[in-house]
Amino acid sequence: MSEQPIFNDSFFAMGTRCDVVFLNIEQEFGEQIFHLIKNEVTHLEHRMSRFIPDSPLSELNKAGKNEWIPVTDDLWNILTICFDFYQMSNGAFDITAAPIIKLWKSNKPPTKDEIEKAKQISGFDKVEFDFENQKIKFKTDGLEFDLGAIGKGLALDSIKPIILKQGIENGIISFGESSILALGKHSNGKNWPLGIRNMYNFNKFVHVFSTSNETITTSATILNTDDGGVKKRKHIISPVSGLPVEVNKAVSIKSESATLGEFLSTSFLILPENDKIILSEKLKKIEILEVEYLDDNNFKSKLTIL
Amino acid sequence: MESKIKNRRDFLKEMGVYASSTAFLASIPWLDAFAQENGKNVAASDRVRIAVIGVGSRGRALLMNLQQVENVEIVAVCDNYEPHYSRAIELTDGKAKAFYDHKKMIDAVKDIDAVVVATPLHEHAHIVVDCLNADIHVFCEKAMARTLVDTKLMADTAIAKGKILQIGQQRLFNPVYLNALERVRAGEIGQITQVRAYWHRNADWRRPVPSPELERKINWRMYNEYSGGLMTELAAHQVQVANWYIDKVPTQVMGSGSICFWKDGREVYDHVALVYDYPDGSKCTYDSMIANKHHGLEEQIMGNLGTIEPEINRIYSENPPQAPGIRQLVHDIESSIFDVIPIGGATWIPETAVQYRGDVIAPYENNDSFLQFVGFAKAVKNNKPYPNLLREGYHATIAVLLGLQAMDTNEIVAWPAEYVMEKDV
Ligand SMILES: NC(=O)c1ccc[n+]([C@@H]2O[C@H](COP(=O)([O-])OP(=O)(O)OC[C@H]3O[C@@H](n4cnc5c(N)ncnc54)[C@H](O)[C@@H]3O)[C@@H](O)[C@H]2O)c1
């Protein structure tokens, strides 16, 4: 056992597990902070989930065509950020794409016709913002916001100032190990070494991010199962084409903001090379790891430091 | 009807206790009923001949369950209320002999092996004792009786006559409860320190009365003379579970009862809250009310390592399994190792990383009210009570009656030594 007290607990939220680790901290104090985190995440989830029938987001989603709907401050911030992301990514990152994504969840692939219909009731361009009065309007019926792609990032970004204010310096907060905030330093005084595994060779790392007061977020179309096997998925859909991303790829982003990280990891899975370059020009203090898994148990990786 | 009848071995499998340790099986003697080969083509003389006394709401359901038990024949029915009397005849296609008076029934039908008693609470003791004295085995609905003295009389008579007296505590036969109990005994949730049980409904608990003079007969639950209200009707089930899981007899009970919402002339409390103390310091806290149903019913069995919620078939660990990367990280820090922390592993697959709502205790489709009769019929056929089964129902009734006493007198009531039934070994 180490001499320093370490606090570790977890809870379930946002469809995954949130693990909390603090270094050099008394158990009781750790518990207090843990509760703050849990409350914050629960609160966020209750406001932003479209699965909770009376959440403010669900209320918004009920709105019909051409109604101006007033939006609360917190949701307004999130929606406008997501609108920026939508524009920055040329439509690749779109929180209104649920109808298209849903199509690919069934066992048989959708028809062209079905894709066209889904496109008609989705697309951030069908949302109008009244910036002065903080209102939005849907230009079509059936439009819905889904913050699933970015929820964990928002949660990490809102937890961070809360725990910093409590004097927590070193620790890890992880949502299912796909969205991670690394605070301060590891117990050896160095940056946290967060390793992205080679999915074909579970004991090897493709890259190790040296992380301090930053977040790592990962999105992928391929993943390891619990028994170390590999599973390919077609759940990342390009809202523009309406088609799933077919290459076996994982994108991990190191950034200060986890929200930005979630946006980038998803966008970099979808975007063509050219658009990625254009998007990269607007970024700084970001590291992007793209790993493409080839059919012959090999992989290609590319690390971009901006 | 035939297709609904199941093989006993299938039951055991369904009960999730088929693969149980022999030690556990031995500790629950009434599971024997399910462990033995089922007798096909039994001779008519091997049939168990049963009469049902009190064919009201519960009695009707019990009768229909009994009709699905192998080798059981319903030879007589008895109810002193004309509409239920006629309904009982219909339910048995006129095959059972019908009576208004259980004594006349006992006299007239000579070869009754067993009776099922589902009359109102105050009509349990004298009927049960009459039957036992006539050498008839008895299944009697919970709670056993309206008074401590009657409860003891019933138990003493059964023991003296060597007859079966099985009380309708159906959770004792419920696969989920049995499976959970085995896991408790194996230490999975650690030391139980509290059972928090509650039963909440939002309804006046009254039944429609066809004419005013029938009020007390139909709504017997409302009157102290006939019923202990929420305690005998609902708490009996749940305090039985607490006693069973904690595996001790309470030492004392304190409580408070009131008529808080349904001030409609009823005499029994519509709101009760109690604490039962056990010799090891553990407690059962109990409350029941009928003006809010948000929380429903549950027995939350809490140990230092986990929690069981049997009503919803859930078991929770105090330390649910960790994400692999974080598990390694914590281990590394504790061992002063500074390895790379693997992230982006399998746990983040959205559809497998579901919300932690605990685990299912056991798959369960069966009906415990039916299973208890499979056990009962087998015991009757063997002409032998299961060890310790009556003890569970007995202590449950004593507990709820003492709880009532505590609330009525506003005093802490100690469990009298003469109301402790020792375990058979
Ligand atoms: N185990 C359970 O889950 C469960 C559920 C409900 C009720 N119960 C128990 O079942 C018993 C009956 O409850 P219920 O809701 O069916 O009541 P009920 O009033 O619907 O039925 C009682 C029946 O007994 C008849 N009866 C009364 N006195 C009689 C007598 N001396 N001889 C013959 N028949 C007589 C009545 O006419 C009536 O038909 C109670 O002890 C109750 O606690 C158990």
Coordinates of C-alpha atoms in Angstrom, one line a residue, chain B residues 23-382:
Chain B
A23 CA -26.0 -27.4 2.9
F24 CA -28.4 -24.7 1.7
L25 CA -31.0 -27.2 0.5
A26 CA -30.8 -28.9 3.9
S27 CA -31.4 -25.6 5.6
I28 CA -34.7 -25.1 3.8
P29 CA -36.5 -28.5 4.4
W30 CA -39.6 -27.5 2.4
L31 CA -37.6 -27.5 -0.8
D32 CA -37.6 -31.3 -0.5
A33 CA -41.0 -31.2 -2.1
F34 CA -39.3 -30.1 -5.3
A35 CA -36.3 -32.4 -5.2
Q36 CA -38.2 -35.6 -5.7
E37 CA -39.3 -37.4 -8.7
N38 CA -42.8 -36.6 -9.8
G39 CA -45.2 -39.5 -9.6
K40 CA -46.9 -40.1 -12.9
N41 CA -50.1 -42.2 -13.1
V42 CA -50.7 -42.1 -9.4
A43 CA -53.5 -44.2 -8.1
A44 CA -56.7 -42.3 -7.1
S45 CA -56.0 -43.2 -3.5
D46 CA -52.7 -41.3 -3.7
R47 CA -54.5 -38.2 -4.5
V48 CA -54.5 -35.4 -2.0
R49 CA -58.1 -34.6 -1.1
I50 CA -58.4 -30.9 -0.2
A51 CA -61.3 -28.7 1.0
V52 CA -61.3 -24.9 0.8
I53 CA -62.8 -22.9 3.6
G54 CA -63.5 -19.2 2.8
V55 CA -63.7 -18.7 -0.9
G56 CA -63.5 -14.9 -1.0
S57 CA -61.0 -12.9 -2.9
R58 CA -57.9 -14.8 -1.8
G59 CA -59.7 -18.1 -1.4
R60 CA -60.8 -18.0 -5.0
A61 CA -57.3 -17.4 -6.2
L62 CA -56.0 -20.2 -4.0
L63 CA -58.6 -22.5 -5.2
M64 CA -57.6 -21.8 -8.8
N65 CA -54.0 -22.4 -8.0
L66 CA -54.8 -25.7 -6.2
Q67 CA -56.6 -26.9 -9.3
Q68 CA -53.3 -26.7 -11.2
V69 CA -51.4 -28.8 -8.7
E70 CA -50.7 -32.4 -9.6
N71 CA -52.7 -35.1 -7.8
V72 CA -54.8 -32.6 -5.9
E73 CA -58.5 -33.0 -5.8
I74 CA -60.8 -30.4 -4.4
V75 CA -63.5 -32.4 -2.7
A76 CA -65.3 -29.7 -0.8
V77 CA -65.8 -26.0 -0.5
C78 CA -67.1 -23.9 2.3
D79 CA -68.2 -20.3 2.6
N80 CA -70.9 -18.7 4.8
Y81 CA -71.7 -16.0 2.3
E82 CA -74.2 -17.0 -0.4
P83 CA -72.6 -15.3 -3.4
H84 CA -69.2 -16.8 -2.6
Y85 CA -70.7 -20.2 -1.8
S86 CA -72.4 -20.3 -5.2
R87 CA -69.2 -19.1 -6.9
A88 CA -67.2 -21.8 -5.3
I89 CA -69.6 -24.4 -6.7
E90 CA -69.2 -22.9 -10.1
L91 CA -65.4 -22.8 -9.9
T92 CA -65.3 -26.5 -9.1
D93 CA -67.9 -27.4 -11.8
G94 CA -70.2 -28.7 -9.1
K95 CA -67.7 -31.6 -8.4
A96 CA -66.9 -30.4 -4.9
K97 CA -69.5 -30.7 -2.1
A98 CA -70.5 -27.3 -0.8
F99 CA -71.1 -26.2 2.7
Y100 CA -71.9 -23.1 4.7
D101 CA -70.4 -24.4 7.9
H102 CA -67.0 -26.0 8.2
K103 CA -68.0 -28.2 11.1
K104 CA -70.8 -29.7 9.0
M105 CA -68.3 -30.2 6.3
I106 CA -65.9 -32.0 8.5
D107 CA -68.7 -34.3 9.7
A108 CA -70.1 -34.9 6.2
V109 CA -67.0 -35.5 4.1
K110 CA -65.1 -38.2 5.9
D111 CA -61.9 -38.5 3.9
I112 CA -60.6 -34.9 3.7
D113 CA -56.8 -35.0 3.9
A114 CA -56.3 -31.3 4.2
V115 CA -58.1 -27.9 4.3
V116 CA -57.1 -24.5 3.0
V117 CA -58.4 -21.7 5.2
A118 CA -58.8 -18.3 3.6
T119 CA -61.4 -16.8 5.9
P120 CA -61.0 -13.3 7.4
L121 CA -58.3 -13.1 10.2
H122 CA -60.6 -13.5 13.2
E123 CA -62.1 -16.6 11.5
H124 CA -58.8 -18.5 11.3
A125 CA -58.1 -19.9 14.8
H126 CA -61.3 -21.7 15.6
I127 CA -61.6 -23.2 12.1
V128 CA -58.0 -24.3 12.1
V129 CA -58.2 -25.8 15.5
D130 CA -61.4 -27.7 14.7
C131 CA -59.7 -29.2 11.6
L132 CA -56.5 -30.1 13.3
N133 CA -58.5 -31.8 16.1
A134 CA -60.3 -33.8 13.4
D135 CA -56.9 -35.0 12.2
I136 CA -57.0 -32.9 9.1
H137 CA -53.8 -31.1 7.8
V138 CA -54.2 -27.3 7.4
F139 CA -53.0 -24.6 5.1
C140 CA -54.0 -21.3 6.6
E141 CA -53.6 -17.9 5.2
K142 CA -51.4 -15.3 6.9
A143 CA -51.6 -13.8 9.4
M144 CA -52.3 -16.8 11.7
A145 CA -54.8 -15.2 14.1
R146 CA -56.1 -12.0 15.6
T147 CA -54.6 -12.6 19.1
L148 CA -51.3 -13.9 20.5
V149 CA -53.2 -16.6 22.5
D150 CA -55.1 -17.9 19.4
T151 CA -51.9 -17.9 17.4
K152 CA -50.1 -20.0 20.0
L153 CA -53.2 -22.3 20.4
M154 CA -53.1 -23.0 16.6
A155 CA -49.4 -23.8 16.7
D156 CA -49.6 -25.9 19.8
T157 CA -52.5 -27.9 18.5
A158 CA -50.7 -28.7 15.2
I159 CA -47.6 -29.8 17.1
A160 CA -49.5 -31.9 19.6
K161 CA -51.5 -33.6 16.9
G162 CA -48.5 -34.0 14.6
K163 CA -50.4 -32.3 11.8
I164 CA -49.2 -30.0 9.2
L165 CA -50.0 -26.3 9.7
Q166 CA -48.6 -24.3 6.8
I167 CA -49.1 -20.6 6.8
G168 CA -49.6 -18.7 3.5
Q169 CA -46.3 -16.9 3.5
Q170 CA -45.7 -17.6 -0.1
R171 CA -42.3 -15.8 -0.3
L172 CA -40.9 -18.8 1.5
F173 CA -41.4 -20.7 -1.8
N174 CA -40.4 -17.9 -4.1
P175 CA -37.4 -18.7 -6.3
V176 CA -36.1 -15.1 -6.1
Y177 CA -36.2 -15.0 -2.3
L178 CA -34.7 -18.5 -2.1
N179 CA -31.9 -17.6 -4.4
A180 CA -31.2 -14.4 -2.7
L181 CA -31.3 -16.1 0.7
E182 CA -28.7 -18.6 -0.5
R183 CA -26.5 -15.7 -1.5
V184 CA -27.0 -14.0 1.8
R185 CA -26.0 -17.2 3.6
A186 CA -22.9 -17.5 1.4
G187 CA -21.9 -14.1 2.5
E188 CA -22.4 -12.2 -0.7
I189 CA -23.9 -9.1 0.9
G190 CA -21.9 -9.4 4.1
Q191 CA -23.5 -8.9 7.5
I192 CA -27.1 -7.7 7.4
T193 CA -27.5 -4.8 9.7
Q194 CA -30.9 -3.5 8.5
V195 CA -33.9 -4.6 6.6
R196 CA -35.9 -1.6 5.6
A197 CA -39.3 -2.7 4.5
Y198 CA -42.4 -0.8 3.4
W199 CA -45.7 -1.2 1.7
H200 CA -47.3 1.9 0.3
R201 CA -50.6 2.1 -1.5
N202 CA -52.9 4.9 -2.4
A203 CA -56.4 3.7 -2.0
D204 CA -58.9 3.5 0.8
W205 CA -58.7 -0.3 1.0
R206 CA -62.4 -0.6 1.1
R207 CA -64.6 -3.0 -0.8
P208 CA -68.0 -2.2 -2.2
V209 CA -70.8 -3.4 0.0
P210 CA -74.1 -4.6 -1.6
S211 CA -76.1 -3.6 1.4
P212 CA -75.2 -1.7 4.6
E213 CA -75.7 -4.7 7.1
L214 CA -72.8 -6.4 5.2
E215 CA -70.3 -3.7 5.9
R216 CA -68.5 -5.4 8.7
K217 CA -68.5 -8.8 6.9
I218 CA -67.2 -7.5 3.7
N219 CA -64.9 -4.8 5.0
W220 CA -63.6 -6.8 8.0
R221 CA -60.1 -5.3 7.4
M222 CA -61.4 -2.0 8.7
Y223 CA -62.3 -3.2 12.2
N224 CA -60.1 -4.0 15.1
E225 CA -62.3 -6.9 16.2
Y226 CA -61.5 -8.8 13.0
S227 CA -58.2 -7.5 11.7
G228 CA -54.9 -6.0 12.6
G229 CA -55.2 -3.7 9.6
L230 CA -51.9 -3.0 7.7
M231 CA -49.9 -5.1 10.2
T232 CA -51.7 -8.4 9.8
E233 CA -52.6 -7.9 6.1
L234 CA -49.4 -6.5 4.7
A235 CA -46.6 -6.3 7.2
A236 CA -46.9 -10.0 8.0
H237 CA -45.3 -10.8 4.6
Q238 CA -42.4 -8.5 5.0
V239 CA -41.5 -9.0 8.6
Q240 CA -41.4 -12.7 7.8
V241 CA -38.8 -11.9 5.2
A242 CA -36.8 -9.8 7.7
N243 CA -36.8 -12.5 10.3
W244 CA -35.9 -15.2 7.7
Y245 CA -33.0 -13.3 6.2
I246 CA -31.6 -12.0 9.5
D247 CA -32.3 -15.6 10.8
K248 CA -33.2 -14.4 14.3
V249 CA -36.3 -13.7 16.4
P250 CA -36.7 -10.0 17.3
T251 CA -36.1 -9.0 20.9
Q252 CA -38.4 -6.1 21.0
V253 CA -40.5 -3.7 18.9
M254 CA -41.4 -0.1 19.1
G255 CA -43.9 1.7 16.9
S256 CA -46.4 4.4 16.2
G257 CA -49.7 4.1 14.4
S258 CA -52.4 6.5 13.4
I259 CA -55.4 7.1 11.3
C260 CA -54.0 9.9 9.3
F261 CA -55.7 10.2 5.9
W262 CA -58.7 7.9 5.6
K263 CA -60.9 9.2 8.4
D264 CA -63.9 7.4 7.2
G265 CA -65.0 5.5 10.3
R266 CA -62.4 2.8 10.1
E267 CA -60.8 1.6 13.3
V268 CA -57.5 0.3 12.0
Y269 CA -54.4 2.5 11.4
D270 CA -53.9 3.8 7.9
H271 CA -50.3 4.6 8.7
V272 CA -47.8 2.6 10.7
A273 CA -44.1 2.9 11.5
L274 CA -42.1 0.5 13.6
V275 CA -38.6 -0.7 14.5
Y276 CA -37.9 -4.3 15.3
D277 CA -34.7 -5.1 17.2
Y278 CA -32.7 -8.3 16.8
P279 CA -30.3 -9.8 19.3
D280 CA -27.3 -9.0 17.1
G281 CA -28.1 -5.3 16.9
S282 CA -29.6 -5.5 13.5
K283 CA -33.0 -3.9 12.9
C284 CA -36.0 -4.1 10.7
T285 CA -37.6 -0.7 10.1
Y286 CA -41.1 -1.0 8.8
D287 CA -43.7 1.4 7.5
S288 CA -46.9 1.1 5.7
M289 CA -49.4 3.7 4.5
I290 CA -52.2 3.9 2.1
A291 CA -52.2 7.6 1.0
N292 CA -49.2 7.5 -1.4
K293 CA -48.0 4.7 -3.6
H294 CA -44.9 6.3 -5.1
H295 CA -42.4 3.9 -3.4
G296 CA -44.6 0.8 -3.7
L297 CA -43.4 -2.1 -1.7
E298 CA -40.0 -3.6 -1.0
E299 CA -37.8 -5.3 1.6
Q300 CA -34.4 -3.7 1.3
I301 CA -32.0 -6.1 2.8
M302 CA -28.8 -4.2 3.5
G303 CA -25.4 -5.8 4.3
N304 CA -22.0 -4.2 4.5
L305 CA -21.2 -5.7 1.1
G306 CA -24.4 -5.3 -0.8
T307 CA -28.2 -4.8 -0.9
I308 CA -31.0 -7.1 -2.0
E309 CA -34.4 -5.8 -3.2
P310 CA -36.2 -9.1 -3.7
E311 CA -39.6 -7.6 -4.7
I312 CA -38.0 -6.1 -7.8
N313 CA -35.5 -9.0 -8.1
R314 CA -32.3 -7.0 -7.7
I315 CA -29.0 -7.4 -6.0
Y316 CA -26.5 -4.6 -5.7
S317 CA -22.9 -4.6 -4.7
E318 CA -21.5 -1.9 -2.6
N319 CA -18.4 -2.2 -4.9
P320 CA -19.6 -2.7 -8.4
P321 CA -17.0 -4.0 -10.9
Q322 CA -14.6 -1.3 -12.0
A323 CA -13.6 -0.1 -15.5
P324 CA -10.4 -2.0 -16.3
G325 CA -8.1 0.9 -16.8
I326 CA -9.2 2.6 -13.6
R327 CA -8.9 -0.6 -11.7
Q328 CA -5.3 -1.0 -12.9
L329 CA -4.6 2.7 -12.1
V330 CA -5.8 2.4 -8.5
H331 CA -3.9 -0.8 -8.0
D332 CA -0.7 0.8 -9.5
I333 CA -0.9 3.8 -7.3
E334 CA -1.4 1.7 -4.2
S335 CA 1.6 -0.3 -5.2
S336 CA 3.6 2.7 -6.2
I337 CA 3.8 1.6 -9.8
F338 CA 3.8 4.3 -12.4
D339 CA 2.8 2.4 -15.5
V340 CA 0.9 3.8 -18.5
I341 CA -2.8 3.8 -17.8
P342 CA -4.7 2.0 -20.5
I343 CA -7.9 3.9 -21.7
G344 CA -10.4 3.7 -24.5
G345 CA -11.1 0.1 -23.6
A346 CA -14.2 -2.0 -23.9
T347 CA -16.2 -0.5 -21.1
W348 CA -17.2 2.5 -23.0
I349 CA -19.3 0.6 -25.5
P350 CA -22.5 2.5 -24.9
E351 CA -24.9 -0.4 -25.0
T352 CA -22.9 -2.6 -22.6
A353 CA -22.1 0.2 -20.2
V354 CA -25.7 0.4 -19.1
Q355 CA -26.7 2.2 -16.0
Y356 CA -25.9 0.2 -12.9
R357 CA -29.3 -0.9 -11.8
G358 CA -28.0 -3.9 -9.9
D359 CA -28.2 -7.4 -11.2
V360 CA -31.2 -9.7 -11.5
I361 CA -31.2 -12.2 -8.6
A362 CA -32.9 -15.0 -10.5
P363 CA -35.1 -15.5 -13.5
Y364 CA -38.6 -16.0 -12.3
E365 CA -41.8 -16.6 -14.0
N366 CA -43.5 -18.8 -11.5
N367 CA -46.3 -18.1 -9.1
D368 CA -45.2 -18.5 -5.5
S369 CA -48.8 -18.9 -4.3
F370 CA -48.9 -21.9 -6.6
L371 CA -45.5 -23.3 -5.6
Q372 CA -46.4 -23.2 -1.9
F373 CA -49.2 -25.6 -2.7
V374 CA -46.9 -28.0 -4.6
G375 CA -45.0 -28.0 -1.3
F376 CA -48.1 -28.4 0.8
A377 CA -49.6 -31.2 -1.3
K378 CA -46.3 -33.1 -1.1
A379 CA -46.2 -32.7 2.7
V380 CA -49.8 -33.9 3.0
K381 CA -49.1 -36.9 0.9
N382 CA -46.1 -37.7 3.1

